[in-house]
mmCIF file of C-alpha atoms in Angstrom:
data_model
loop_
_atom_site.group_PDB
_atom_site.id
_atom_site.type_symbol
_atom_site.label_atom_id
_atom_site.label_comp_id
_atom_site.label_asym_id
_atom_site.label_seq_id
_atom_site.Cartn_x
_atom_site.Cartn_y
_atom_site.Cartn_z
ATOM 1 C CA UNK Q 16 6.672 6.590 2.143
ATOM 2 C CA UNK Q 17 7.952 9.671 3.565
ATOM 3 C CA UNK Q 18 10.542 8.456 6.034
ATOM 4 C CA UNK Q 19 14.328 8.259 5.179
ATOM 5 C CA UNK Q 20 14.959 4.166 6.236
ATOM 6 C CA UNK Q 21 14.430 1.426 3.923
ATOM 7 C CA UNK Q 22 12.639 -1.805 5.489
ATOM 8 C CA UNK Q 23 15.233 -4.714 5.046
ATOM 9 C CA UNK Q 24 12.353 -6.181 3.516
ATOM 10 C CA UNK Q 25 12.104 -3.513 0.740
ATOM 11 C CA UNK Q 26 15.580 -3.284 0.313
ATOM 12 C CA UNK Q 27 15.576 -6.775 -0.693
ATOM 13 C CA UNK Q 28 12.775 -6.685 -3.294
ATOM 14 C CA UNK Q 29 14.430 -3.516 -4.466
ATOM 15 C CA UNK Q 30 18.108 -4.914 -5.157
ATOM 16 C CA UNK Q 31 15.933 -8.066 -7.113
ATOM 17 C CA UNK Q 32 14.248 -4.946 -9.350
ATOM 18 C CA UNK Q 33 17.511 -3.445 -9.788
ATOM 19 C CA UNK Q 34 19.263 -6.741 -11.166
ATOM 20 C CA UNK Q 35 16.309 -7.572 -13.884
ATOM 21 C CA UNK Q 36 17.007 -3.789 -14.665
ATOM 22 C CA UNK Q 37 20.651 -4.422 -15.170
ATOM 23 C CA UNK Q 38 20.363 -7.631 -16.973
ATOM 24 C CA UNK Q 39 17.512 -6.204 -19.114
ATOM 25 C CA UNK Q 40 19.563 -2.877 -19.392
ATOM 26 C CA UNK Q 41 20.244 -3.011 -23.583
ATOM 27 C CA UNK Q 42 16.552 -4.412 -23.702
ATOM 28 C CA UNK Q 43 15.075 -1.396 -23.132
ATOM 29 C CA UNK Q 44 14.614 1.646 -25.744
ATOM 30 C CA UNK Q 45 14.401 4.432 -22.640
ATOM 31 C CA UNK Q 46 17.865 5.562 -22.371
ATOM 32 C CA UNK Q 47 18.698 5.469 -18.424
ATOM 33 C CA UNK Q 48 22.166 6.986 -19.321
ATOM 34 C CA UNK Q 49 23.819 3.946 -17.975
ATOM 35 C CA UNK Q 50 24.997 2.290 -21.634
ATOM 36 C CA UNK Q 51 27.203 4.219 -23.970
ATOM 37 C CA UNK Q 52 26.339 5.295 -27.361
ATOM 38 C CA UNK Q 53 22.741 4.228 -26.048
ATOM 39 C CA UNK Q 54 20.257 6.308 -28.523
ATOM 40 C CA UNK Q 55 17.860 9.060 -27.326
ATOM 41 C CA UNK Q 56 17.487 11.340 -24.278
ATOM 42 C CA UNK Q 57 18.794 10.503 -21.363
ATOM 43 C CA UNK Q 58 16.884 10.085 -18.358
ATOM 44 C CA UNK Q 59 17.141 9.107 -15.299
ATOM 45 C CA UNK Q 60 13.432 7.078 -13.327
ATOM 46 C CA UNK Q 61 12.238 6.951 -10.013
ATOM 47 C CA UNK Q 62 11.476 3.119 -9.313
ATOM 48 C CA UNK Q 63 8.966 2.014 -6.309
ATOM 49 C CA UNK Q 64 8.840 -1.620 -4.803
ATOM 50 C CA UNK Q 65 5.699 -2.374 -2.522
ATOM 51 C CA UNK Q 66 5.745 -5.162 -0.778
ATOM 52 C CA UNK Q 67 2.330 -7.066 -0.107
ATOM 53 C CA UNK Q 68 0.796 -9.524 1.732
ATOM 54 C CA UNK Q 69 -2.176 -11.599 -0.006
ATOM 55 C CA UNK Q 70 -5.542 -12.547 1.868
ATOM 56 C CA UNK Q 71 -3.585 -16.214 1.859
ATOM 57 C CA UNK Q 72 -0.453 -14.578 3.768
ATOM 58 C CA UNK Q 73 1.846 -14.517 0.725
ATOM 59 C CA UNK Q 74 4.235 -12.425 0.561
ATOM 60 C CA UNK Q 75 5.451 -10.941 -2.735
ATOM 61 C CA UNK Q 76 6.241 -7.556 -3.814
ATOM 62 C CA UNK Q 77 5.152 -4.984 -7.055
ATOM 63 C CA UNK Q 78 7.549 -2.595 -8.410
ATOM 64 C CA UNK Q 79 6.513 0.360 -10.805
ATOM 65 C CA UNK Q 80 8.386 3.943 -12.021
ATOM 66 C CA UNK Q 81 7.514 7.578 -12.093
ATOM 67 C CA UNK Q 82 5.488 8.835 -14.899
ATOM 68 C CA UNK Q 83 4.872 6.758 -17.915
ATOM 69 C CA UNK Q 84 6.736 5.293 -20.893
ATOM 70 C CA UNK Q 85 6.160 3.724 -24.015
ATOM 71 C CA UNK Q 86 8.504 0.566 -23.897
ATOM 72 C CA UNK Q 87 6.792 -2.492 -23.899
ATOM 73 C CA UNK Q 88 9.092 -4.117 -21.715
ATOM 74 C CA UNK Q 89 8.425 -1.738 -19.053
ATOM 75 C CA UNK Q 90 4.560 -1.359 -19.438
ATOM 76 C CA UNK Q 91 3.929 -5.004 -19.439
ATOM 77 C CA UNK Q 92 5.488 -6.374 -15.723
ATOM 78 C CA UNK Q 93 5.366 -2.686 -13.979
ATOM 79 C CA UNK Q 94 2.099 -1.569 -12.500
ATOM 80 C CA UNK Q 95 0.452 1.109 -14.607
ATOM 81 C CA UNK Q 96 -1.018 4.419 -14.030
ATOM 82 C CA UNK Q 97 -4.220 5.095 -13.818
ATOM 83 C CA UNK Q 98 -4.150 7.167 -17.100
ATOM 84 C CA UNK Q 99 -1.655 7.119 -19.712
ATOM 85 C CA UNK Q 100 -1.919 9.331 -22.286
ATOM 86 C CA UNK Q 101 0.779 7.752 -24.728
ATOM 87 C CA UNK Q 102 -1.899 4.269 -24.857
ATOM 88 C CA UNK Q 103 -5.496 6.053 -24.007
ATOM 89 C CA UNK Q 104 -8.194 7.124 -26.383
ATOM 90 C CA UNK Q 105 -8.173 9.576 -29.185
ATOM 91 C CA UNK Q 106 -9.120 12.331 -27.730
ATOM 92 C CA UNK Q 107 -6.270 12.161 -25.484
ATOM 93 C CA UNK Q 108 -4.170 11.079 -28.477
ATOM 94 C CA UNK Q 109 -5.805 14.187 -30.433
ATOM 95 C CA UNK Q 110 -5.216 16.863 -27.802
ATOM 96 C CA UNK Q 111 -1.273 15.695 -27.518
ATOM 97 C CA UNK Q 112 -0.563 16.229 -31.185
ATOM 98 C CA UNK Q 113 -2.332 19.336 -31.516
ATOM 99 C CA UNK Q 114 0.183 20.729 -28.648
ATOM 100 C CA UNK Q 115 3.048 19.048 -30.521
ATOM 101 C CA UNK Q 116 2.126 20.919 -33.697
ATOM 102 C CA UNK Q 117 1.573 24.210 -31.773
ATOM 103 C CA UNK Q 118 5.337 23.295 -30.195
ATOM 104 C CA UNK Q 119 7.419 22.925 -33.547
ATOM 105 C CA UNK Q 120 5.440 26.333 -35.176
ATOM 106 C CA UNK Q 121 6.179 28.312 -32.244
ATOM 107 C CA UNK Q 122 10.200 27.246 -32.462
ATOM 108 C CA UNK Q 123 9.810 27.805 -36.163
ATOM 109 C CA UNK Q 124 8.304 31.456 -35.575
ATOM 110 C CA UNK Q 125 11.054 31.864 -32.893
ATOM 111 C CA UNK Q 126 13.975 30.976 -34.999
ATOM 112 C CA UNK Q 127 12.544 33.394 -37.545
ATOM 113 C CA UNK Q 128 12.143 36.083 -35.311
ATOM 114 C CA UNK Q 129 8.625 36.336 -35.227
ATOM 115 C CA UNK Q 130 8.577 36.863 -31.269
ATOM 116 C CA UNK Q 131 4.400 38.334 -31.286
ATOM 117 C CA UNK Q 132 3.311 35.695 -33.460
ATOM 118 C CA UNK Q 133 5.028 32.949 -31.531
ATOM 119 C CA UNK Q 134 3.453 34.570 -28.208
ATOM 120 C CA UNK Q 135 0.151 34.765 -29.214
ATOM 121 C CA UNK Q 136 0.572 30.613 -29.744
ATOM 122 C CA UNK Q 137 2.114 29.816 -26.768
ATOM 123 C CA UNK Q 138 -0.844 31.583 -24.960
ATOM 124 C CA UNK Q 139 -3.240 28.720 -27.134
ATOM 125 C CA UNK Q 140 -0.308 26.427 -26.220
ATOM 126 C CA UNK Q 141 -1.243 27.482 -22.415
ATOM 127 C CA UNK Q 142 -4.912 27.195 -22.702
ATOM 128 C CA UNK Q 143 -4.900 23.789 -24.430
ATOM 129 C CA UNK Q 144 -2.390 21.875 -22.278
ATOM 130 C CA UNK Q 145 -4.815 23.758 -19.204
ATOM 131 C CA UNK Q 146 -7.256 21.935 -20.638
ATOM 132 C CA UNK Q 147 -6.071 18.734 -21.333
ATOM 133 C CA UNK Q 148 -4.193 18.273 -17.722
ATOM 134 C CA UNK Q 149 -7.969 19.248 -16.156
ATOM 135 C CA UNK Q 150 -9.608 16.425 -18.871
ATOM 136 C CA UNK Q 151 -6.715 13.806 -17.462
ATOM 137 C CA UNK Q 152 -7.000 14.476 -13.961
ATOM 138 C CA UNK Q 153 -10.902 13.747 -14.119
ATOM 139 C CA UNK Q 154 -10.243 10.282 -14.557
ATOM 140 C CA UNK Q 155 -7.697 10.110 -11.592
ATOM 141 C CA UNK Q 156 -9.549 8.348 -8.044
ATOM 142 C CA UNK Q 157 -7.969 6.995 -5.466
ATOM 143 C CA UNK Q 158 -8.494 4.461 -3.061
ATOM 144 C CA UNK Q 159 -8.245 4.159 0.581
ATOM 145 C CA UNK Q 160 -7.363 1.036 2.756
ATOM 146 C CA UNK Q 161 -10.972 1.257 3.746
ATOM 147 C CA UNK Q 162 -12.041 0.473 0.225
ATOM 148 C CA UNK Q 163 -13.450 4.253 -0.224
ATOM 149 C CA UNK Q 164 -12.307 6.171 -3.483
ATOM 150 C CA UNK Q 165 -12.094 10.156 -3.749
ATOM 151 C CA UNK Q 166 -11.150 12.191 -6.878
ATOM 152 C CA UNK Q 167 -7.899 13.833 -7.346
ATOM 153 C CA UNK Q 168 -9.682 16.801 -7.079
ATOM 154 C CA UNK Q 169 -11.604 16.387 -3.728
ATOM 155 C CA UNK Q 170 -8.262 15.248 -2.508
ATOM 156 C CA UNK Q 171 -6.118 18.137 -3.125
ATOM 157 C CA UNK Q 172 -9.081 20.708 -2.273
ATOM 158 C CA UNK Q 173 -9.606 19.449 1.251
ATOM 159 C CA UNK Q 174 -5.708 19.195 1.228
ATOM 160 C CA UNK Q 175 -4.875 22.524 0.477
ATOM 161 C CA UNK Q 176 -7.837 23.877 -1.609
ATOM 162 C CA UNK Q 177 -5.380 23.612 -4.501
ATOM 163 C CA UNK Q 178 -5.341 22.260 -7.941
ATOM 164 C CA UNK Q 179 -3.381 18.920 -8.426
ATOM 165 C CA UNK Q 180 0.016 19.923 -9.695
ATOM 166 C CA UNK Q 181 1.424 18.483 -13.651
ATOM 167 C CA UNK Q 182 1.789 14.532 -12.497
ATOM 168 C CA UNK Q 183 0.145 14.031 -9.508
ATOM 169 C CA UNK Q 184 -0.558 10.551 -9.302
ATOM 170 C CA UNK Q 185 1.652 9.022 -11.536
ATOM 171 C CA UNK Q 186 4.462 8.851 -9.083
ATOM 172 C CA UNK Q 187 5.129 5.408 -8.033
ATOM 173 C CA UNK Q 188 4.069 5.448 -4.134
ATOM 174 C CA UNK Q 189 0.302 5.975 -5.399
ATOM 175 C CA UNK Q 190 0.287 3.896 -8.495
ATOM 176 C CA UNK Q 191 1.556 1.215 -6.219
ATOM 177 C CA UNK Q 192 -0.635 1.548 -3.292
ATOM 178 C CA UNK Q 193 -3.415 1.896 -5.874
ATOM 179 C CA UNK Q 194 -2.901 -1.217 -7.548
ATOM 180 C CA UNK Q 195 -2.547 -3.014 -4.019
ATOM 181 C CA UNK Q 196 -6.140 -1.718 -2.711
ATOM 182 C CA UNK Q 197 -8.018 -2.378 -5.821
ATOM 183 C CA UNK Q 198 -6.546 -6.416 -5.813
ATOM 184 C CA UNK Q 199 -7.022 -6.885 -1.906
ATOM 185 C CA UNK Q 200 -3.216 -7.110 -1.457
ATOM 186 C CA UNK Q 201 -1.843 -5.604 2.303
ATOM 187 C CA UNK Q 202 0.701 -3.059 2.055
ATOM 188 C CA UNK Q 203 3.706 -3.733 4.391
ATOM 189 C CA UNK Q 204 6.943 -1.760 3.139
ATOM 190 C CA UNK Q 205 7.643 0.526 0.706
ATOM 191 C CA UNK Q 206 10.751 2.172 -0.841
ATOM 192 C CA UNK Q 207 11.733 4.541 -3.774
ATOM 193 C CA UNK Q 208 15.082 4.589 -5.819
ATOM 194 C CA UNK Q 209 16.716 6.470 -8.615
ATOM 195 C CA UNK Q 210 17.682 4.796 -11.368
ATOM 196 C CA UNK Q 211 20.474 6.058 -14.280
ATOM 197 C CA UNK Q 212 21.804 9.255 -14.948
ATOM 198 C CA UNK Q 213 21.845 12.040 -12.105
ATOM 199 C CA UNK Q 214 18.786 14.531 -13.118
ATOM 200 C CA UNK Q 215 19.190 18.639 -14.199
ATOM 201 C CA UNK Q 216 18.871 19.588 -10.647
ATOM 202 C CA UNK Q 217 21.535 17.300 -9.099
ATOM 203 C CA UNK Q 218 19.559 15.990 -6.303
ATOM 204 C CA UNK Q 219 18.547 12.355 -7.712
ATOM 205 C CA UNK Q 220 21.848 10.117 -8.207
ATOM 206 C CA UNK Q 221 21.523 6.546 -9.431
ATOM 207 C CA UNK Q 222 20.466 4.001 -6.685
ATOM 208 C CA UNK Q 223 20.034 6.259 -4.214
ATOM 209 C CA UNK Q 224 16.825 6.582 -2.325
ATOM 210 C CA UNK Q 225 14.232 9.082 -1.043
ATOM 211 C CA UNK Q 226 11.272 9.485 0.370
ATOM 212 C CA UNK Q 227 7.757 10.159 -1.324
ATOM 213 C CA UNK Q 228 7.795 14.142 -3.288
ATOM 214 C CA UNK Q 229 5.608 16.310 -0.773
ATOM 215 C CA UNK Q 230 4.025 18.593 -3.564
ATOM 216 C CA UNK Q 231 2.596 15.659 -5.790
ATOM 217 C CA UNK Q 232 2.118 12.718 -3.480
ATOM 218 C CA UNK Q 233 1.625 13.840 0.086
ATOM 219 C CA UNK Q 234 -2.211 14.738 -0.398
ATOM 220 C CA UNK Q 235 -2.527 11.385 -2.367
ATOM 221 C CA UNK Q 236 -0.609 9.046 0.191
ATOM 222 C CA UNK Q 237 -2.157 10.947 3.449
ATOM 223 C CA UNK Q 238 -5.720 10.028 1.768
ATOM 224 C CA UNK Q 239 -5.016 6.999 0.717
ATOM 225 C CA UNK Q 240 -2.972 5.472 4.190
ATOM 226 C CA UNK Q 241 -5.345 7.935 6.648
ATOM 227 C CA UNK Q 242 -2.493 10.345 7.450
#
């Protein structure tokens, strides 16, 4: 996942992702920046193709994106995380709002000027999304091709004796190699690309690919493939 050349292999089950996404383009409500007059934020996704082989020597591939999202049409052929917030249990649900709500009064305090008031919420702001991140994470384990499975947390402390950075393990390369282990299926190739408009920082441009983030994914992938 971290080198720069694409498999032929993956490169082929990677330009059959990136036709259903073009023919399913006006299908989706996630704006990829790629229709005009398309409503909502644009965003650009990192998409991941695996390709497997079964216990029967099949071969076949599975294809996911970056972080979550709420459209159906993605969620339902696109392997999932492990966690997602948007479709988990109240609590989750609960915790999300209550930052929402803390969001709008801070902007509200900030438009009026009230700069110690709106401090003294984003510190709560702080606290509770803190909290919530550690409450998410605790649900994140990971397997191995051995069949072994290891908390986020172990992972990252005997990585770098860090805590698991915003995201970690909802990048595609895990979610992918996750699904794989825990349905017996042999991982053979693998390859991330950007899809739709080119992100704030300028260094993801549509169709073009790149290797596995180091910050998020390298403790993951170099537990999960024995780095």
């Amino acid at each position: 996942p971290f080198g720069s050349a694409i498999p032929k292999i993956c490169s082929i089950a990677a330009a059959e992702l990136q036709l259903f996404l073009t023919e399913n383009q006006h299908k989706l409500r996630h704006n990829f920046g790629l229709e005009p007059n398309k409503p909502g934020p644009v965003k650009g996704k990192m998409f991941g193709v695996l390709v497997v082989e079964t216990t029967h020597k099949v071969l076949g591939y599975l294809c996911t994106f970056s972080g979550t999202s709420e459209d159906e049409t993605l969620t339902s052929m696109f392997v999932p995380s492990q966690v997602d917030v948007s479709r988990n249990n109240t609590g989750f649900t609960k915790s999300m709002t209550e930052l929402t709500v803390l969001g709008n009064k801070i902007d509200a305090l900030d438009a009026a000027g009230s700069r110690a008031e709106a401090q003294h919420l984003k510190a709560q702001r702080k606290a509770k999304s803190q909290e919530l991140q550690h409450a998410i994470f605790d649900q994140y384990h990971f397997l191995n091709a051995a069949g072994a499975s290891k908390s986020i947390w172990a992972i990252f402390k005997d990585h770098n004796n860090k805590k698991p950075p915003a995201g970690s393990g909802d990048c595609a390369a895990p979610k992918l190699l996750q699904y794989a282990f825990e349905h017996h299926l042999k991982p053979l190739a693998i390859g991330e690309f950007w899809w739709g408009a080119t992100n704030k920082s300028n260094d993801r441009h549509h169709l073009n690919y790149y290797p596995a983030c180091s910050e998020k994914c390298r403790p993951i992938l170099g537990y999960m493939l024995g780095e």
